[in-house]
CSV table of C-alpha atoms in Angstrom, one decimal:
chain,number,residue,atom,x,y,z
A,1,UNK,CA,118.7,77.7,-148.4
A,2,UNK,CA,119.0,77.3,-152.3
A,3,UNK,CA,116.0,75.7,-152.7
A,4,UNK,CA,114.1,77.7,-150.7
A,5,UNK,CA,115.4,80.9,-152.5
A,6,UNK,CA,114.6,78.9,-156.2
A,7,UNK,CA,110.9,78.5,-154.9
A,8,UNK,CA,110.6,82.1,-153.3
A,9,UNK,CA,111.4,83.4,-156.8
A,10,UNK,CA,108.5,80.8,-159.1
A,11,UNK,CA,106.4,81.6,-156.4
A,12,UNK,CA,107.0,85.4,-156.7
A,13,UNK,CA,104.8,86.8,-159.8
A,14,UNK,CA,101.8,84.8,-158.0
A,15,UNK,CA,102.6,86.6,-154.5
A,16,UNK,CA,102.9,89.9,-156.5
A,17,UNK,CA,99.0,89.0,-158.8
A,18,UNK,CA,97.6,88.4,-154.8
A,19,UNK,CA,99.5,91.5,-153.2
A,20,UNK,CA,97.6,94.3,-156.0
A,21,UNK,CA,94.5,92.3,-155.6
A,22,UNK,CA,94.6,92.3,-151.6
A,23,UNK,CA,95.7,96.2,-152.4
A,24,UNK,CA,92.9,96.8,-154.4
A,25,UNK,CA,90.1,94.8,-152.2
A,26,UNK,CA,90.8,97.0,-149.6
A,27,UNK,CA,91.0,100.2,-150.8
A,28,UNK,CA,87.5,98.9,-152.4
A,29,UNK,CA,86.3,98.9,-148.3
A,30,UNK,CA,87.3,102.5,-148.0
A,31,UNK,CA,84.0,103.4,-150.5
A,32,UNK,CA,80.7,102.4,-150.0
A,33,UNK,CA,79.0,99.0,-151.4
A,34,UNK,CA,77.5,100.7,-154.3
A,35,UNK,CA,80.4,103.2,-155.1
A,36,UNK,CA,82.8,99.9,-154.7
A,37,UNK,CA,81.0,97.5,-156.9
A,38,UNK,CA,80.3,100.2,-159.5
A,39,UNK,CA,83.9,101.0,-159.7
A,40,UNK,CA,85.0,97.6,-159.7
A,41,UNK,CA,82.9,96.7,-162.5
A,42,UNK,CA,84.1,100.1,-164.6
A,43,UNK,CA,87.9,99.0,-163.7
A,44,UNK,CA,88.0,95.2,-165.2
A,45,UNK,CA,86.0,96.5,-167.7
A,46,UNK,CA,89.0,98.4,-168.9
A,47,UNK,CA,91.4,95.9,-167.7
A,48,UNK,CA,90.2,92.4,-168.6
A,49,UNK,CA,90.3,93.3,-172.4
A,50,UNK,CA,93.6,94.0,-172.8
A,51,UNK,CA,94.3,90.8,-171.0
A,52,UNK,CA,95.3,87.5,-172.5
A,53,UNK,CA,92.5,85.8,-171.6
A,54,UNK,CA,90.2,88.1,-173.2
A,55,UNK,CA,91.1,86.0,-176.8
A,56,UNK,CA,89.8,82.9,-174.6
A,57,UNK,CA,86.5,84.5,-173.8
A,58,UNK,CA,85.4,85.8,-177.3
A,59,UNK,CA,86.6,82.5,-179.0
A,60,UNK,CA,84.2,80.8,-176.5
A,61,UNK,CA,81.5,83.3,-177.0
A,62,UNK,CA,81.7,82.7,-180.8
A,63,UNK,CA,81.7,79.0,-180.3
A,64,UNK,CA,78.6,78.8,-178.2
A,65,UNK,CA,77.0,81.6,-179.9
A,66,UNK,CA,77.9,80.9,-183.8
A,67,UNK,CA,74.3,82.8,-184.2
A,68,UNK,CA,75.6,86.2,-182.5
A,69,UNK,CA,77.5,89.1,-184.8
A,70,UNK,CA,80.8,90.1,-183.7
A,71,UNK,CA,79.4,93.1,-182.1
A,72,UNK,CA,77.3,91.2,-179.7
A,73,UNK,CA,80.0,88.9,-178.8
A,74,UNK,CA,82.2,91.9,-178.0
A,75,UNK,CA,79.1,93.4,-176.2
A,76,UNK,CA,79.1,90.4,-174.1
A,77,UNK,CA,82.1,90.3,-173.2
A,78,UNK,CA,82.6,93.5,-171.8
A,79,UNK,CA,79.5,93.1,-170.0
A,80,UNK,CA,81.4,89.5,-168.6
A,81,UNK,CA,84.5,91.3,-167.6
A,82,UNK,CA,82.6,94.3,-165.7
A,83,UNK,CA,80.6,91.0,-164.0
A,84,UNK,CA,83.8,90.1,-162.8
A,85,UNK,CA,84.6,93.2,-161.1
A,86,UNK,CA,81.4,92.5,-159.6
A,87,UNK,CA,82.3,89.8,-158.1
A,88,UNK,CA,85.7,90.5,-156.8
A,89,UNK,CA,84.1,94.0,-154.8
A,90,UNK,CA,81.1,91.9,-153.6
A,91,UNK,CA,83.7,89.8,-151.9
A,92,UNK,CA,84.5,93.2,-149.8
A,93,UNK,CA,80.9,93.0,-148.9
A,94,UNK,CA,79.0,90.5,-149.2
A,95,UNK,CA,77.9,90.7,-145.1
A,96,UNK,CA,76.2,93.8,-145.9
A,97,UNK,CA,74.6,92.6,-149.2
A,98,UNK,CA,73.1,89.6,-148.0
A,99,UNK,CA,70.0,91.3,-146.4
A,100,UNK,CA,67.4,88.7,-147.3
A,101,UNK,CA,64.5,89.4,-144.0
A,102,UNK,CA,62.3,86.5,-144.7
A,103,UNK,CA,59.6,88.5,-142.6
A,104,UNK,CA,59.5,91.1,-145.0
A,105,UNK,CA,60.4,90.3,-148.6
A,106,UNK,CA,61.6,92.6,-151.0
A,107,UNK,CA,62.7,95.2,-148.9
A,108,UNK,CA,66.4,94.7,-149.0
A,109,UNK,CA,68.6,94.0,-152.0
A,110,UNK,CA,68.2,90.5,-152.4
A,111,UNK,CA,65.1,88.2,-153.1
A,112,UNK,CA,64.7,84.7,-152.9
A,113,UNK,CA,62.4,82.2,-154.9
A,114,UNK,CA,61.8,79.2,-153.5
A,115,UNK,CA,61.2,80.0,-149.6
A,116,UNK,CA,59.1,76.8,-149.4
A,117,UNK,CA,61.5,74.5,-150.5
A,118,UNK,CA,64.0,76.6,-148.7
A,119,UNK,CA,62.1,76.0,-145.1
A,120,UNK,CA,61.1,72.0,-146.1
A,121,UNK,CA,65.0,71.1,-146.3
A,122,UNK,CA,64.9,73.5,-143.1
A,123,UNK,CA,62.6,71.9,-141.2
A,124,UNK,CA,62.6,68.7,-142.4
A,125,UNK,CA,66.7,67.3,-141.9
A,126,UNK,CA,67.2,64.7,-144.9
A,127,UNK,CA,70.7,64.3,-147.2
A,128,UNK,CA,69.9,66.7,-150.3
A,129,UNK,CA,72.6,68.2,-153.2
A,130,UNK,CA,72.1,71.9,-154.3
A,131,UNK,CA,73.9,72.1,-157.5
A,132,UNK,CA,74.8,75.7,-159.3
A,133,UNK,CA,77.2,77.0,-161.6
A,134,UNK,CA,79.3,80.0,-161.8
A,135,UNK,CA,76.6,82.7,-163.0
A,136,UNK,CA,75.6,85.7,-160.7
A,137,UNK,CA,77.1,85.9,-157.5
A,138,UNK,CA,77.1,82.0,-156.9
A,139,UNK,CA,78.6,82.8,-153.6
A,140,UNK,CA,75.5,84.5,-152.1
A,141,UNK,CA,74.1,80.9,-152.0
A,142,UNK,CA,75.7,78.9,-149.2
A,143,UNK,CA,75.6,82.4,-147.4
A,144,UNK,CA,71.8,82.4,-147.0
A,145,UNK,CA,71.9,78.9,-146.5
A,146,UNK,CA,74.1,79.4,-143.8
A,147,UNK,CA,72.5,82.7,-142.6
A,148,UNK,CA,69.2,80.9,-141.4
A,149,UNK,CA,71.0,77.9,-140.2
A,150,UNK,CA,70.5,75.4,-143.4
A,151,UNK,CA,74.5,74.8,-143.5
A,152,UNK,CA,75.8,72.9,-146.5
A,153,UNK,CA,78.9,71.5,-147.1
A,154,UNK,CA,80.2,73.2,-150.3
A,155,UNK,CA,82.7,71.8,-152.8
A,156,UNK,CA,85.0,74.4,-154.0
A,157,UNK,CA,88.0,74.0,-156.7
A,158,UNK,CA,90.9,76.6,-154.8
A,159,UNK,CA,91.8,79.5,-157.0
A,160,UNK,CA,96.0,78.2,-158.9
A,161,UNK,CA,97.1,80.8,-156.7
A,162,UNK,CA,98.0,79.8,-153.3
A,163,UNK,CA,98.3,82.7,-151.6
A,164,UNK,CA,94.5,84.1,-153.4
A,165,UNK,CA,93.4,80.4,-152.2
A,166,UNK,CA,94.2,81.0,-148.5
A,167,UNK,CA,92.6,84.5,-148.7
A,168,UNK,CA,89.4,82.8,-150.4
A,169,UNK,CA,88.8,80.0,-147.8
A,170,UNK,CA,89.3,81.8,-145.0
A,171,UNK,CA,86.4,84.5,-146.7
A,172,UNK,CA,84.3,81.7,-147.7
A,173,UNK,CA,84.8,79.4,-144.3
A,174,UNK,CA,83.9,82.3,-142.1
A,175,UNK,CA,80.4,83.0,-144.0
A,176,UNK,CA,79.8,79.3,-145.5
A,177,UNK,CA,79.9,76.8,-143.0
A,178,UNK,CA,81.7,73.7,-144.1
A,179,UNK,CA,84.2,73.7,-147.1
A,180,UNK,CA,86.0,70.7,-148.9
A,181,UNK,CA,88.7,71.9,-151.4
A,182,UNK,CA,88.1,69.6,-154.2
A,183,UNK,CA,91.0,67.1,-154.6
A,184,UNK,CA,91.1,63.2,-154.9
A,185,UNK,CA,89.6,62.5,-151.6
A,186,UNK,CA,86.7,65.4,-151.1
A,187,UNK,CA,83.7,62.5,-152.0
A,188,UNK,CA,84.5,60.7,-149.3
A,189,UNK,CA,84.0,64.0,-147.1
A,190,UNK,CA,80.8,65.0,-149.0
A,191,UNK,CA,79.4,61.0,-148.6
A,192,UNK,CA,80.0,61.4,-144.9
A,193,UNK,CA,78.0,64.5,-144.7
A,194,UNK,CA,75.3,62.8,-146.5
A,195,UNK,CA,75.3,60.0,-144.6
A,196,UNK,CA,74.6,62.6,-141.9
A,197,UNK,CA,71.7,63.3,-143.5
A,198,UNK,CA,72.9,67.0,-144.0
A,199,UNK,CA,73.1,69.2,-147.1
A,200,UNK,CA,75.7,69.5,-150.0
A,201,UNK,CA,76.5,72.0,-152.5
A,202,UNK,CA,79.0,71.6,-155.4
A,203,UNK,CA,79.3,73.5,-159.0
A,204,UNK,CA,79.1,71.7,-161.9
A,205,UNK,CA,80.1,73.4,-164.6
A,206,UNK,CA,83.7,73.3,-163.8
A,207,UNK,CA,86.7,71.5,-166.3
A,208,UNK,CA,86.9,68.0,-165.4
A,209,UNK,CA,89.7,66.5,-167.4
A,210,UNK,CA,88.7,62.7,-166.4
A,211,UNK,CA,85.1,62.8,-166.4
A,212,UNK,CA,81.8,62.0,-168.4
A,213,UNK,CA,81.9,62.5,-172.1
A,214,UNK,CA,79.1,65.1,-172.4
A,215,UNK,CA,78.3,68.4,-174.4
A,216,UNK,CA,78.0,72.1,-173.5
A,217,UNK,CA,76.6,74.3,-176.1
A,218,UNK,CA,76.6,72.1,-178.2
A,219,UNK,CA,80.7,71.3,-177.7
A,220,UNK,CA,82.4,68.4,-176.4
A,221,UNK,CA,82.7,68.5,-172.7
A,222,UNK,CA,84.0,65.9,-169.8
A,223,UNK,CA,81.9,66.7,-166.6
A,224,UNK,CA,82.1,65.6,-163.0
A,225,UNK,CA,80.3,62.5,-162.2
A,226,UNK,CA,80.7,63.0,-158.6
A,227,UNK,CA,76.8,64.0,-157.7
A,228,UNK,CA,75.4,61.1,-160.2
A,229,UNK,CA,77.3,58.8,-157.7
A,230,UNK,CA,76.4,60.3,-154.7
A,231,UNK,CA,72.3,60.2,-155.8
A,232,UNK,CA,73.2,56.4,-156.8
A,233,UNK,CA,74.7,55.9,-153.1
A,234,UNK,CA,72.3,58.4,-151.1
A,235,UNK,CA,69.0,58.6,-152.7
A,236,UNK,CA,68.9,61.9,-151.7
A,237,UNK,CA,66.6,65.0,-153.7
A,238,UNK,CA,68.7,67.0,-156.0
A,239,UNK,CA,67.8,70.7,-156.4
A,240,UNK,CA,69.0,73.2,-158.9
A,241,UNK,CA,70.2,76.6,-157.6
A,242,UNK,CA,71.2,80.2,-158.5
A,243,UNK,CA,72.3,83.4,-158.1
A,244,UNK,CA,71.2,86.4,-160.5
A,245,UNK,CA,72.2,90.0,-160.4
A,246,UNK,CA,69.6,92.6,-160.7
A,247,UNK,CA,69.8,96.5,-161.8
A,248,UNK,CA,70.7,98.7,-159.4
A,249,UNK,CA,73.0,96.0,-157.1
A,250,UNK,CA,70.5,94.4,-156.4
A,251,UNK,CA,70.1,89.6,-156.9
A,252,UNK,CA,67.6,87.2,-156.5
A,253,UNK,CA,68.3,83.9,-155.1
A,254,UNK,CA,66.1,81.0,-157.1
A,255,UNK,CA,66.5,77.6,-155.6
A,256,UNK,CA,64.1,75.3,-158.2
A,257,UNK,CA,61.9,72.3,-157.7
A,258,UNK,CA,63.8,68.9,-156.8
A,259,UNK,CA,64.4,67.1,-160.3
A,260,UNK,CA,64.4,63.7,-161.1
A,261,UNK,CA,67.3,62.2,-162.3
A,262,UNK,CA,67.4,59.8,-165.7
A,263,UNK,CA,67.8,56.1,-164.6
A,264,UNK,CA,69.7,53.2,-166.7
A,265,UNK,CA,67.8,49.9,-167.7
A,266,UNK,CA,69.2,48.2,-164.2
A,267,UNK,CA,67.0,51.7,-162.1
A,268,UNK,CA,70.1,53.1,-161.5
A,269,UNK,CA,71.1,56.7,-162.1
A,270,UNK,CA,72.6,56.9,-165.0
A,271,UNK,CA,75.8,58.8,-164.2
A,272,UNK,CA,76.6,60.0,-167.8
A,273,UNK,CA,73.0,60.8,-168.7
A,274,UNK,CA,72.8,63.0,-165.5
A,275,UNK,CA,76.2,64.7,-166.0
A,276,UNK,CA,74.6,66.2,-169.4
A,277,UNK,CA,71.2,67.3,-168.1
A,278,UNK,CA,73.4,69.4,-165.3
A,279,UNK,CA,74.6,71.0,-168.5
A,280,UNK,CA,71.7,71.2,-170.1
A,281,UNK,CA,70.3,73.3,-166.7
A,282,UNK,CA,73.4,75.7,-166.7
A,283,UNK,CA,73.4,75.7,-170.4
A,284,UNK,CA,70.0,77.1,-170.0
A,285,UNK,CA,70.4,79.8,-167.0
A,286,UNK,CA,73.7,81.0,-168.9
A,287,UNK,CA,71.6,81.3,-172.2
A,288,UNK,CA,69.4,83.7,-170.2
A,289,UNK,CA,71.9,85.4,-168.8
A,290,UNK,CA,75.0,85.2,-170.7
A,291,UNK,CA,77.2,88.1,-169.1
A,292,UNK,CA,76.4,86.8,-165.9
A,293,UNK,CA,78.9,83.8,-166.2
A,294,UNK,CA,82.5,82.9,-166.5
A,295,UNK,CA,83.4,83.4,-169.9
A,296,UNK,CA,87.6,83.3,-169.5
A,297,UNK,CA,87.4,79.7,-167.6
A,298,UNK,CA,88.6,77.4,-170.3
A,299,UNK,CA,85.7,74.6,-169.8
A,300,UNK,CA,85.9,73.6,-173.1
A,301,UNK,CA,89.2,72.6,-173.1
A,302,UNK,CA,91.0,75.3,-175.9
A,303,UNK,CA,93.0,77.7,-174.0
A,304,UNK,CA,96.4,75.8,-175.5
A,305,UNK,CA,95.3,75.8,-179.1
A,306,UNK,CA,95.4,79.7,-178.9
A,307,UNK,CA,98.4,79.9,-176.7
């Protein structure tokens, strides 16, 4: 009884964080999508400054963007935060903004680039990896996948918060198809669906304390080697993938050309030489579009040197 009070109370701050967000998401579904996602994006706009981890994000602006004056990195970040807001309303609904008609494109909010690759791993069933990172509403993606039938077993990392974490699978397993939390056994889940000669989808610019000594703007990095290994096991075609938000709540959806992957002197995918061009490619879309991506996650390792 004890211990079950001691763990009620280090749980309680997080149950309290996912109570005023549940709050929020659904007073969020009393407005309209464009009311809710332009309010949402005004509200953490105020908030997520006066935040803790706002320190994070500008220190990690400056660091990728040493070329940028203050003012821009400040402009940025605001821009991040409100992004954010996006997100969290498009959550609310993201049924009703996914209204991609394939028979009649650019009639709804979202567009897609890349139909033809799109109906190829459609039509023709082979093991493939769609990689993305978090920029735009990367969760749109596996949604249109799964929308026209192409389902792809996604690799997510769960949200610290247990009790978000439950609200965010059962969301993203409702609308996504299949879903592997990412923990010490999820390749062996992805390799099977492979071997299946299905799809997968993982994001790879996401900390990885044990992984491939590589760089990010420029910075010192360790990234997953998972998808390397996979390609080395598989053969399968690798395709890059992402989500971008346009003026007036509006995204397109770009999937990209397969790429080839470097090889070692043995023919083999080099693991460590891939891990950095999948930086390189989110490196690049985040260049494009800076506000669009995650500016508070710590992936370059710093958040306890400012603590």
């Amino acid at each position: 009884m004890i211990t079950k009070l001691v763990l009620a109370m280090r749980n309680f701050p997080q149950w309290l964080v996912a109570q005023l967000l549940f709050v929020i998401l659904k007073l969020l579904k009393l407005l309209p999508a464009d009311a809710a996602i332009e309010f949402a994006d005004r509200l953490v706009r105020f908030v997520g400054p006066r935040l803790k981890r706002h320190r994070l994000m500008l220190t990690n602006l400056r660091n990728a963007f040493p070329e940028k004056s203050e003012a821009e990195i400040a402009g940025i970040a605001l821009k991040a935060w409100g992004h954010m807001g996006r997100q969290m309303a498009e959550y609310v609904f993201l049924d009703e903004l996914f209204d991609f008609d394939p028979n009649q494109p650019g009639s709804g909010r979202v567009e897609v680039s890349g139909i033809p690759i799109f109906m190829d791993l459609l039509e023709n069933r082979r093991p493939f990896i769609v990689f993305t990172g978090h920029t735009g509403n990367f969760e749109m993606l596996p949604v249109a996948g799964a929308a026209f039938g192409l389902y792809v077993t996604v690799l997510f990392r769960p949200p610290n918060n247990p009790y978000i974490a439950d609200m965010v699978f059962n969301f993203r397993r409702a609308r996504m198809g299949k879903l592997v939390p990412s923990h010490a056994g999820s390749s062996f889940h992805l390799a099977r669906q492979l071997e299946a000669e299905q799809g997968v989808g993982v994001l790879v610019d996401q900390k990885f304390k044990k992984g491939q000594a590589t760089t990010f703007f420029g910075r010192d990095v360790r990234t997953n080697p998972l998808l390397a290994k996979l390609v080395r096991q598989f053969e399968c075609d690798v395709y890059p993938a992402r989500c971008i938000r346009l003026p007036g709540n509006r995204y397109r959806l770009e999937i990209e050309p397969k790429i080839s992957l470097p090889v070692d002197g043995k023919g083999r995918v080099d693991v460590n030489a891939t891990a950095q061009m999948l930086n390189d490619k989110v490196e690049s879309w985040v260049r494009e579009y800076p506000e669009q991506w995650l500016w508070y996650h710590d992936r370059w390792g710093i958040k306890n040197m400012l603590d």
